[in-house]
PDB file of C-alpha atoms in Angstrom:
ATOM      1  CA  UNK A 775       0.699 -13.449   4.916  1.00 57.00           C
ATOM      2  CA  UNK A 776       3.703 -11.673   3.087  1.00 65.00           C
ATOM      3  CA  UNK A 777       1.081 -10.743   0.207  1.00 89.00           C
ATOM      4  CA  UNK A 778       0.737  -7.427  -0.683  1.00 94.00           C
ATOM      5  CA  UNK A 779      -2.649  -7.323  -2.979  1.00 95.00           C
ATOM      6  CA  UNK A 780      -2.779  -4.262  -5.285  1.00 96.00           C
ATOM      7  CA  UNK A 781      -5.513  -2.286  -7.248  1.00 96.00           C
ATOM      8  CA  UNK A 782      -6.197  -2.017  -9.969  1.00 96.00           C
ATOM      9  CA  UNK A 783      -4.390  -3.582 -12.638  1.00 94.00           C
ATOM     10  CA  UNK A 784      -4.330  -0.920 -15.216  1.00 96.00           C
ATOM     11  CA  UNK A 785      -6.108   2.810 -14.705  1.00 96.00           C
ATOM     12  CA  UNK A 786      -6.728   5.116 -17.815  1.00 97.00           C
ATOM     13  CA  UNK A 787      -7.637   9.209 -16.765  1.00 97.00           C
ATOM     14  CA  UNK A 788      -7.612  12.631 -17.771  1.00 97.00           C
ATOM     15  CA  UNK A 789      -5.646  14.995 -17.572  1.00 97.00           C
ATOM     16  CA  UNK A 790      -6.259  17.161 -13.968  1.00 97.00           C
ATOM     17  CA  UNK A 791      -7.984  13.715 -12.960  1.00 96.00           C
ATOM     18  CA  UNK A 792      -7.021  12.366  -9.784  1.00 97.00           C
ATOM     19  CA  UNK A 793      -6.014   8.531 -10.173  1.00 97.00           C
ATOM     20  CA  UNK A 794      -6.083   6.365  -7.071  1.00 98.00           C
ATOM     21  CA  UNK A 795      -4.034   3.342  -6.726  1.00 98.00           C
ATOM     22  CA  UNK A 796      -5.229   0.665  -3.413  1.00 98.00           C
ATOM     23  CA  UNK A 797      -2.986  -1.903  -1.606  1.00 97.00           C
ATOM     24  CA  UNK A 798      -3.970  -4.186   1.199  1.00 97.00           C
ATOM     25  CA  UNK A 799      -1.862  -6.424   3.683  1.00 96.00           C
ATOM     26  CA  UNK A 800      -1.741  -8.985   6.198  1.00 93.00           C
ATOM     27  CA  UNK A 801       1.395  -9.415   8.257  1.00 91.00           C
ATOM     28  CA  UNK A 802       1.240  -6.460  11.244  1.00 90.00           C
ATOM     29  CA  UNK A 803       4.857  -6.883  10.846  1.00 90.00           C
ATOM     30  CA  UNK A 804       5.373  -4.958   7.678  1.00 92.00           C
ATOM     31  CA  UNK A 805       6.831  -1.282   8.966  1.00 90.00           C
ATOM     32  CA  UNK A 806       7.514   1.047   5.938  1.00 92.00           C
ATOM     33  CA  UNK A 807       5.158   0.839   2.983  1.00 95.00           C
ATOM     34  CA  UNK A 808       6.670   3.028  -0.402  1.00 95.00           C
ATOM     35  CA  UNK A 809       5.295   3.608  -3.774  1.00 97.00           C
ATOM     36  CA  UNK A 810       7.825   2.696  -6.858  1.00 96.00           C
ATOM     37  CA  UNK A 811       7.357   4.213 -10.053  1.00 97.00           C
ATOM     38  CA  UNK A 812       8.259   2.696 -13.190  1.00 95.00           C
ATOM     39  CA  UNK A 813       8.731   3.607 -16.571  1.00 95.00           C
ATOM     40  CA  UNK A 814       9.027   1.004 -19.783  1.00 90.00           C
ATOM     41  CA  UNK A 815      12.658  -0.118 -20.091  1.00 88.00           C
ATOM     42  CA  UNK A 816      13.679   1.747 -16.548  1.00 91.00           C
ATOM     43  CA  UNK A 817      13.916   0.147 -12.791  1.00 92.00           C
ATOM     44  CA  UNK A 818      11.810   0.833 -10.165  1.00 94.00           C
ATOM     45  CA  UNK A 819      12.175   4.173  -8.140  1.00 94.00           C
ATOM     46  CA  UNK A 820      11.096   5.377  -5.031  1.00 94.00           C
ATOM     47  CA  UNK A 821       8.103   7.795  -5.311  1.00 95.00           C
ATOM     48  CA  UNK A 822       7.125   8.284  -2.236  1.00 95.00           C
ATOM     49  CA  UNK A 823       6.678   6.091   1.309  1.00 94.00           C
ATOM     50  CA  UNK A 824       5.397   6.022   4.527  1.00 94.00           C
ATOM     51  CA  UNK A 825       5.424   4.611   8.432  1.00 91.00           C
ATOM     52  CA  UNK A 826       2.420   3.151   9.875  1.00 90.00           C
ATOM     53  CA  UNK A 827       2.270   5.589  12.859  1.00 91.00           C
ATOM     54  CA  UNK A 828       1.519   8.566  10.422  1.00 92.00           C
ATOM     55  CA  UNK A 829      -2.126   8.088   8.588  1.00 95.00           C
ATOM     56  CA  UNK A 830      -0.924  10.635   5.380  1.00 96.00           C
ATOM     57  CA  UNK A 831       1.915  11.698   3.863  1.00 96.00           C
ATOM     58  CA  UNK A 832       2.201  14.468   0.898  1.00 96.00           C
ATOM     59  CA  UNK A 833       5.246  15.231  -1.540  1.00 95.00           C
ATOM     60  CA  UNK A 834       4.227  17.980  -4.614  1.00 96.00           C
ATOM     61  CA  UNK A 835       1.388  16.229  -6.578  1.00 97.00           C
ATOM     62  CA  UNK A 836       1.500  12.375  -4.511  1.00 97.00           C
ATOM     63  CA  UNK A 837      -0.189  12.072  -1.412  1.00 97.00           C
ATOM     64  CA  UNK A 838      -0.316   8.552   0.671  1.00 96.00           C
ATOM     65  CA  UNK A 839      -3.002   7.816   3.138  1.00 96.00           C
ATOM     66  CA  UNK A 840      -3.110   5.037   5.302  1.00 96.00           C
ATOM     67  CA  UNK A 841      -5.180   3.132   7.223  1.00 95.00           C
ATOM     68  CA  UNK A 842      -3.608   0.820   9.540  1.00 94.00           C
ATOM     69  CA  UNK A 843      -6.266  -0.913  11.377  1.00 94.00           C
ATOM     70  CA  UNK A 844      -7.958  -1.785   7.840  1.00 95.00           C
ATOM     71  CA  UNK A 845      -4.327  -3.191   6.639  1.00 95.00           C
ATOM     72  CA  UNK A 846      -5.284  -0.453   3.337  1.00 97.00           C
ATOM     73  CA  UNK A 847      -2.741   2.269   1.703  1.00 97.00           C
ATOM     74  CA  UNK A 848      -3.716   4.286  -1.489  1.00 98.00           C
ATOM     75  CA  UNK A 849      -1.608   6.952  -3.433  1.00 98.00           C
ATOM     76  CA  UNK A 850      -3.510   9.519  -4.520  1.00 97.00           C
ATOM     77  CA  UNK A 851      -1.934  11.537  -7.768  1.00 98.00           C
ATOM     78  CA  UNK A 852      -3.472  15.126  -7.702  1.00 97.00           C
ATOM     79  CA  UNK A 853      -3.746  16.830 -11.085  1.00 97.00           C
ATOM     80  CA  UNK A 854      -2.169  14.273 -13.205  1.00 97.00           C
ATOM     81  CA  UNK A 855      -0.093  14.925 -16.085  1.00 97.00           C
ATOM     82  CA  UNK A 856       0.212  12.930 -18.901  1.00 97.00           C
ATOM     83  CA  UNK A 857       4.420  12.402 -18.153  1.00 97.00           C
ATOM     84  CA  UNK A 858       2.906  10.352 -14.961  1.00 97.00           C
ATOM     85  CA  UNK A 859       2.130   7.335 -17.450  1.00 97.00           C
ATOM     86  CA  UNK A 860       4.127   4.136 -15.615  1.00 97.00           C
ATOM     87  CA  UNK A 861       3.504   1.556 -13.755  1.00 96.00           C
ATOM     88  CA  UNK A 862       3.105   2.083 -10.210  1.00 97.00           C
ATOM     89  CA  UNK A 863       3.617  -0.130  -7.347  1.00 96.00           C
ATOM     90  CA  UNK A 864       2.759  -0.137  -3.696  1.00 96.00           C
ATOM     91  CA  UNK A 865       5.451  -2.509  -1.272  1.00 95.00           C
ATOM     92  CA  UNK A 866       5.747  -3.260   2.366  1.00 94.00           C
ATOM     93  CA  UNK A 867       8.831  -3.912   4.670  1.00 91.00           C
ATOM     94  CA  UNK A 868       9.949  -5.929   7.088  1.00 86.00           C
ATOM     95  CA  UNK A 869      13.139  -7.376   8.050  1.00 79.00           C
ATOM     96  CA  UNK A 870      14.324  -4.963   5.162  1.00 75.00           C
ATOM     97  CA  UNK A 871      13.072  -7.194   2.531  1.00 83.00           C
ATOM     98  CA  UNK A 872      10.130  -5.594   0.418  1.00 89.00           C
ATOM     99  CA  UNK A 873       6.886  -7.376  -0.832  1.00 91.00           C
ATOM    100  CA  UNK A 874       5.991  -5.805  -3.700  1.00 93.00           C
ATOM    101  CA  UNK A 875       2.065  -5.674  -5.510  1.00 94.00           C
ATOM    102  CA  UNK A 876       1.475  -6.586  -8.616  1.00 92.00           C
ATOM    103  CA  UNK A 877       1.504  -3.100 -10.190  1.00 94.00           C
ATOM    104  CA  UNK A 878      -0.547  -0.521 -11.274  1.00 96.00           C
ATOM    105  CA  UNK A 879      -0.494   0.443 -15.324  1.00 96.00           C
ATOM    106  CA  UNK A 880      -1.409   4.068 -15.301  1.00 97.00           C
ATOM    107  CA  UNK A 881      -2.254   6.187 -18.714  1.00 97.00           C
ATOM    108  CA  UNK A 882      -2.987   9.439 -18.642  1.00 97.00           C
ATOM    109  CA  UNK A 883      -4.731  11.244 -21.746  1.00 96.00           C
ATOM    110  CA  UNK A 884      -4.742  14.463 -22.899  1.00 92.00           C
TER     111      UNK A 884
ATOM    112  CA  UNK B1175      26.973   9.725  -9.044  1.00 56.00           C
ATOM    113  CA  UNK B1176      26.617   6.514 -10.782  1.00 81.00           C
ATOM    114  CA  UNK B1177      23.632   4.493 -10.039  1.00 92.00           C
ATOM    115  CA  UNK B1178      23.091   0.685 -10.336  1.00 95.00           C
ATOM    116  CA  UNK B1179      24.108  -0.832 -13.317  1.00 96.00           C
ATOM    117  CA  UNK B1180      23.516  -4.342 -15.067  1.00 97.00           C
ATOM    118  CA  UNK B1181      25.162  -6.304 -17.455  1.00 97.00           C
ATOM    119  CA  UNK B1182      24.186  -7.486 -20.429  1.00 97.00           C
ATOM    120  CA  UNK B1183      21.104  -5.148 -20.906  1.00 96.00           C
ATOM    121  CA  UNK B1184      19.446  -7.822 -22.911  1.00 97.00           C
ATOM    122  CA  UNK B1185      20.373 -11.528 -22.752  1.00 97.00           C
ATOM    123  CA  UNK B1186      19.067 -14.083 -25.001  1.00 98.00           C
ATOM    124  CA  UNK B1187      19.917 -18.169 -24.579  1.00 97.00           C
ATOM    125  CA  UNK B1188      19.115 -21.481 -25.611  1.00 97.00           C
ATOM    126  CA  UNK B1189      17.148 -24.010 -22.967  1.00 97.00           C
ATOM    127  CA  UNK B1190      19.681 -25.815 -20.915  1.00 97.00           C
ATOM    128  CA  UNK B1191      22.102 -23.011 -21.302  1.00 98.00           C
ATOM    129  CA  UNK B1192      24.062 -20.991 -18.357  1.00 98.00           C
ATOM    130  CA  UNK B1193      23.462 -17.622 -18.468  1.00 98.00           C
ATOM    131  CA  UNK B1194      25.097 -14.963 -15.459  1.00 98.00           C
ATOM    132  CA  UNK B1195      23.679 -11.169 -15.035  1.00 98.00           C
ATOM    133  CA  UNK B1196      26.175  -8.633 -13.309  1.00 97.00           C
ATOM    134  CA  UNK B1197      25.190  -6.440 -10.684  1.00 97.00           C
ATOM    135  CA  UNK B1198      27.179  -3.128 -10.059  1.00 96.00           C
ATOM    136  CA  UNK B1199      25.701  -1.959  -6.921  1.00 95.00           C
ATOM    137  CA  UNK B1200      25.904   1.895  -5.542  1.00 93.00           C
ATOM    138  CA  UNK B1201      29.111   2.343  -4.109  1.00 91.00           C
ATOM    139  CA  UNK B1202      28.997   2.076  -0.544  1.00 88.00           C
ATOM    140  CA  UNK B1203      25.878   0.365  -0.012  1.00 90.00           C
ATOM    141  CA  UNK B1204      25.786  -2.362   2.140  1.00 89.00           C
ATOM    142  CA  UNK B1205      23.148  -4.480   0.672  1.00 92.00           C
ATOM    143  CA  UNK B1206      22.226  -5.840  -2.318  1.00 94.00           C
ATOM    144  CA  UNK B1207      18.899  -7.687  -3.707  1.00 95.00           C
ATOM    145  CA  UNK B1208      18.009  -9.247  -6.677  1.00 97.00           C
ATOM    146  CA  UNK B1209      14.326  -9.671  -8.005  1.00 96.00           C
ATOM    147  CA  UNK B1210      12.287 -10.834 -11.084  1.00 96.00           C
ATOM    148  CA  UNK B1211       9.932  -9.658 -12.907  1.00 94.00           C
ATOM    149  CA  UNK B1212       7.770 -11.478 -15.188  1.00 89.00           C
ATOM    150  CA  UNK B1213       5.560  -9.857 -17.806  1.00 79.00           C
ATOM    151  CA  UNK B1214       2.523  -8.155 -15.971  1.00 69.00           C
ATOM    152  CA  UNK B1215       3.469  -9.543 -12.816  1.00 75.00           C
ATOM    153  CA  UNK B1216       5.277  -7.569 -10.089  1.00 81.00           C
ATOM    154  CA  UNK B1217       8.775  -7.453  -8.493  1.00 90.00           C
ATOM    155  CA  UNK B1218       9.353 -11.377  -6.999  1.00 91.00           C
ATOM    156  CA  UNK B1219      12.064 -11.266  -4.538  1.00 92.00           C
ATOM    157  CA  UNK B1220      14.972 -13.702  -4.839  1.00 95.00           C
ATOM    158  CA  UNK B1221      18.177 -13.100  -2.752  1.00 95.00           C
ATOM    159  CA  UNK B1222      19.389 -10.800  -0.305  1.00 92.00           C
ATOM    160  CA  UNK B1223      22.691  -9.706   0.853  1.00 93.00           C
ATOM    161  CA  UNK B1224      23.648  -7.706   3.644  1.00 89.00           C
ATOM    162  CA  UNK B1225      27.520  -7.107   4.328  1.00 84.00           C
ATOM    163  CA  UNK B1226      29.560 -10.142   5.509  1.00 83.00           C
ATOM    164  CA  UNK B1227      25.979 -11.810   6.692  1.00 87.00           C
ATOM    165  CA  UNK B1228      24.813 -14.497   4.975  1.00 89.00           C
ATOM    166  CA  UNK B1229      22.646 -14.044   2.023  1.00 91.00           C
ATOM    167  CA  UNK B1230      18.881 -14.632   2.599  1.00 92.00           C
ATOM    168  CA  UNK B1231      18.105 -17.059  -0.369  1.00 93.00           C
ATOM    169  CA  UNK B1232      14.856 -17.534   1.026  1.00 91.00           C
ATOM    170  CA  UNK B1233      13.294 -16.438  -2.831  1.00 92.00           C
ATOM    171  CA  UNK B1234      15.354 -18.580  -5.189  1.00 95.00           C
ATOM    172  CA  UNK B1235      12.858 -20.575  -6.978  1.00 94.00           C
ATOM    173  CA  UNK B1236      15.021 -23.688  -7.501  1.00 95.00           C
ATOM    174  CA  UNK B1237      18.583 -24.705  -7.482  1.00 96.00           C
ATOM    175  CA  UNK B1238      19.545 -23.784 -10.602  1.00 97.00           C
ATOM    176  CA  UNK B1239      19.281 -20.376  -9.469  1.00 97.00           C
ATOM    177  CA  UNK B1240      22.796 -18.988  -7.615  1.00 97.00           C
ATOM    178  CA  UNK B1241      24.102 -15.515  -6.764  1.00 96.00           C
ATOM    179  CA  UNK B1242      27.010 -14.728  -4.927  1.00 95.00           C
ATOM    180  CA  UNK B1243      28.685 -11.327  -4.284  1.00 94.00           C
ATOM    181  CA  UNK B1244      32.492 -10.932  -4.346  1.00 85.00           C
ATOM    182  CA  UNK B1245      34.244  -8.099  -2.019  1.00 82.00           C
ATOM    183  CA  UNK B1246      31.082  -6.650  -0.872  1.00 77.00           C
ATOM    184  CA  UNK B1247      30.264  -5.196  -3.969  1.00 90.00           C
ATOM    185  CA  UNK B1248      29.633  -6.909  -7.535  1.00 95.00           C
ATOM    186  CA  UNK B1249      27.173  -9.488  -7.400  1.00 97.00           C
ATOM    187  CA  UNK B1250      26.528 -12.049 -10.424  1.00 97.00           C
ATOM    188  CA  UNK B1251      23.366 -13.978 -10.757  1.00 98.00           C
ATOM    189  CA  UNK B1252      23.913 -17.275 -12.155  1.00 98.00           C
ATOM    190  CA  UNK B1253      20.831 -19.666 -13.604  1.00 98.00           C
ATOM    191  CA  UNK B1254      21.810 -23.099 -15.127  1.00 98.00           C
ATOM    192  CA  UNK B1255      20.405 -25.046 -16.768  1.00 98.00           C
ATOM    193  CA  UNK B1256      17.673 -22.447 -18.254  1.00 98.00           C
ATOM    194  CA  UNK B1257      14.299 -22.888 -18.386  1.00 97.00           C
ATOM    195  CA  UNK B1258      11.647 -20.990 -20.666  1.00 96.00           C
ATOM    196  CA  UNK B1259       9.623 -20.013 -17.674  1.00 94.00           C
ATOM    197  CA  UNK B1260      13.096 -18.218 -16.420  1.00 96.00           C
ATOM    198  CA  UNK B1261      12.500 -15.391 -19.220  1.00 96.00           C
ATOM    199  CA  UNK B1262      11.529 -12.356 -17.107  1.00 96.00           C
ATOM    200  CA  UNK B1263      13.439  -9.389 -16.567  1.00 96.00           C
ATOM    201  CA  UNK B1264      16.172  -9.435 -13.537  1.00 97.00           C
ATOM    202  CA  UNK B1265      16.592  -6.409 -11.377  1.00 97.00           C
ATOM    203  CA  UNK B1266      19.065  -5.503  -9.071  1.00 97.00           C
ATOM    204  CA  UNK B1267      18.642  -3.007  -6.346  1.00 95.00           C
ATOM    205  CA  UNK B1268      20.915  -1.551  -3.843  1.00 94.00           C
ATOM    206  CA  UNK B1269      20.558   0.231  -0.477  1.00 91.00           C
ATOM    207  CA  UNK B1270      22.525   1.755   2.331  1.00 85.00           C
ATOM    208  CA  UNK B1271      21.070   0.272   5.867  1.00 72.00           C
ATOM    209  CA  UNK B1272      21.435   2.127   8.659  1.00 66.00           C
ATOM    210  CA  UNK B1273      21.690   0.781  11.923  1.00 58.00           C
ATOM    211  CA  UNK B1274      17.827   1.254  12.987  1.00 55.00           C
ATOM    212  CA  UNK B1275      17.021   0.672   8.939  1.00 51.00           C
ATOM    213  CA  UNK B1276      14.645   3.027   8.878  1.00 52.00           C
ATOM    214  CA  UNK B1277      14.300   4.229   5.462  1.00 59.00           C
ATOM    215  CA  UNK B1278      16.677   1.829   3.467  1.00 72.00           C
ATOM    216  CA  UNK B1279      15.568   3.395   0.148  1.00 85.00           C
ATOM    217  CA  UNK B1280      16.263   0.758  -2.712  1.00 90.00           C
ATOM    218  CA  UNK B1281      17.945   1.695  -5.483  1.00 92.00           C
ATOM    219  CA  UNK B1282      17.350   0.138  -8.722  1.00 94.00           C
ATOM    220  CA  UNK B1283      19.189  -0.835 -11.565  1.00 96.00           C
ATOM    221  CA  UNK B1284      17.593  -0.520 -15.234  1.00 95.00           C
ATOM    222  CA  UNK B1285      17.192  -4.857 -15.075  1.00 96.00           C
ATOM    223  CA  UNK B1286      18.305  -7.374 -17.615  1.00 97.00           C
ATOM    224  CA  UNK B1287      16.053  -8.695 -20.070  1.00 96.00           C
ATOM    225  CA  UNK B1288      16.672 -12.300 -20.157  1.00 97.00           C
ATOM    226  CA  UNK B1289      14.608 -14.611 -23.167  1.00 97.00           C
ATOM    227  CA  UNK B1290      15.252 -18.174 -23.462  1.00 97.00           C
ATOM    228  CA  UNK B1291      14.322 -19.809 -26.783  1.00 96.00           C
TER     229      UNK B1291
END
């Protein structure tokens, strides 16, 4: 029930494409669900997150959408750019401990 | 200011061997976390502390795994015994929790890189 289940492993677009990265849950307990971005040889940071009580959430290129009674969240990366090459990763909260996915490799190409 | 940072960077043992990875968290942030990440695999949670409370362990794989966190700040994770299913990289994060936790951002550090031979 604490699984987060990410997709997909590893995504390859142009550049202006519009990558889409999917997570899915279980537990109706999880309450804040962000995106970490990650870069070889770097920690995790916080891209962008959302509550379940709002069903999308923009910041510059990144948008979230959500869809609670599915258990679904997606980030959405509007005109990628070939710096946004990292692995992503979708979590959920609850009791302020994060369940991470398994990642997302994403490569952008010229 | 300063983020998280971990000590040694890279960390490279024999099997059976102690090894201990340093935490500096963000100063002032209340709790602390440490995960692992195995190649291709994503962030596995291991131990959680949150101010004088005591730590959620619920994540430590197996005895030989340890962390403790001296003055509310540093934390050192200690692994004896090592194993070579223990290489993975460790990451600390850090976070300030408010009292209705509502965004509790985590901070990362940069990880250490542990190999056993």
């Amino acid at each position: 029930q604490q699984q987060v289940k990410q997709s997909p492993q590893s995504l390859i677009v142009q550049k202006g494409g519009i990558p889409i990265i999917n997570c899915a849950y279980e537990n109706t307990a999880f309450d804040y669900f962000p995106w970490y971005q990650q870069f070889p040889g770097k920690g995790p940071a916080l891209l962008i997150a959302i509550r379940p009580d709002v069903s999308e959430k923009k910041e510059g290129r990144f948008t979230i959408s959500f869809n609670k009674s599915a258990k679904q969240f997606s980030l959405h990366i509007m005109d990628s750019q070939p710096g946004d090459s990292a692995t992503y990763f979708c979590a959920a909260r609850t009791a302020s401990k994060l369940t991470f996915g398994t990642g997302t490799r994403l490569q952008v190409t010229l | 200011g300063a983020g998280v940072s971990q000590s040694p960077s890279n960390k490279v043992t024999e099997k059976g061997k102690d090894v201990e990875l340093r935490c500096d968290p963000i100063s002032g942030h209340t709790a602390l976390y440490w995960y692992r990440q195995s190649l291709g695999q994503g962030l596995e949670f291991l131990i959680y502390f949150q101010g004088n409370s005591a730590p959620d362990k619920s994540g430590l794989p197996s005895d030989r795994f340890s962390a403790e966190r001296t003055g509310g700040s540093v934390s050192t994770l200690t692994i004896q015994r090592t194993q070579q299913e223990d290489s993975a990289v460790y990451l600390c994060a850090s976070s300030f929790l408010s009292g209705g936790g509502h965004t509790d951002t985590q901070y990362f550090g940069p990880g250490t890189r542990l190999t056993v031979l």
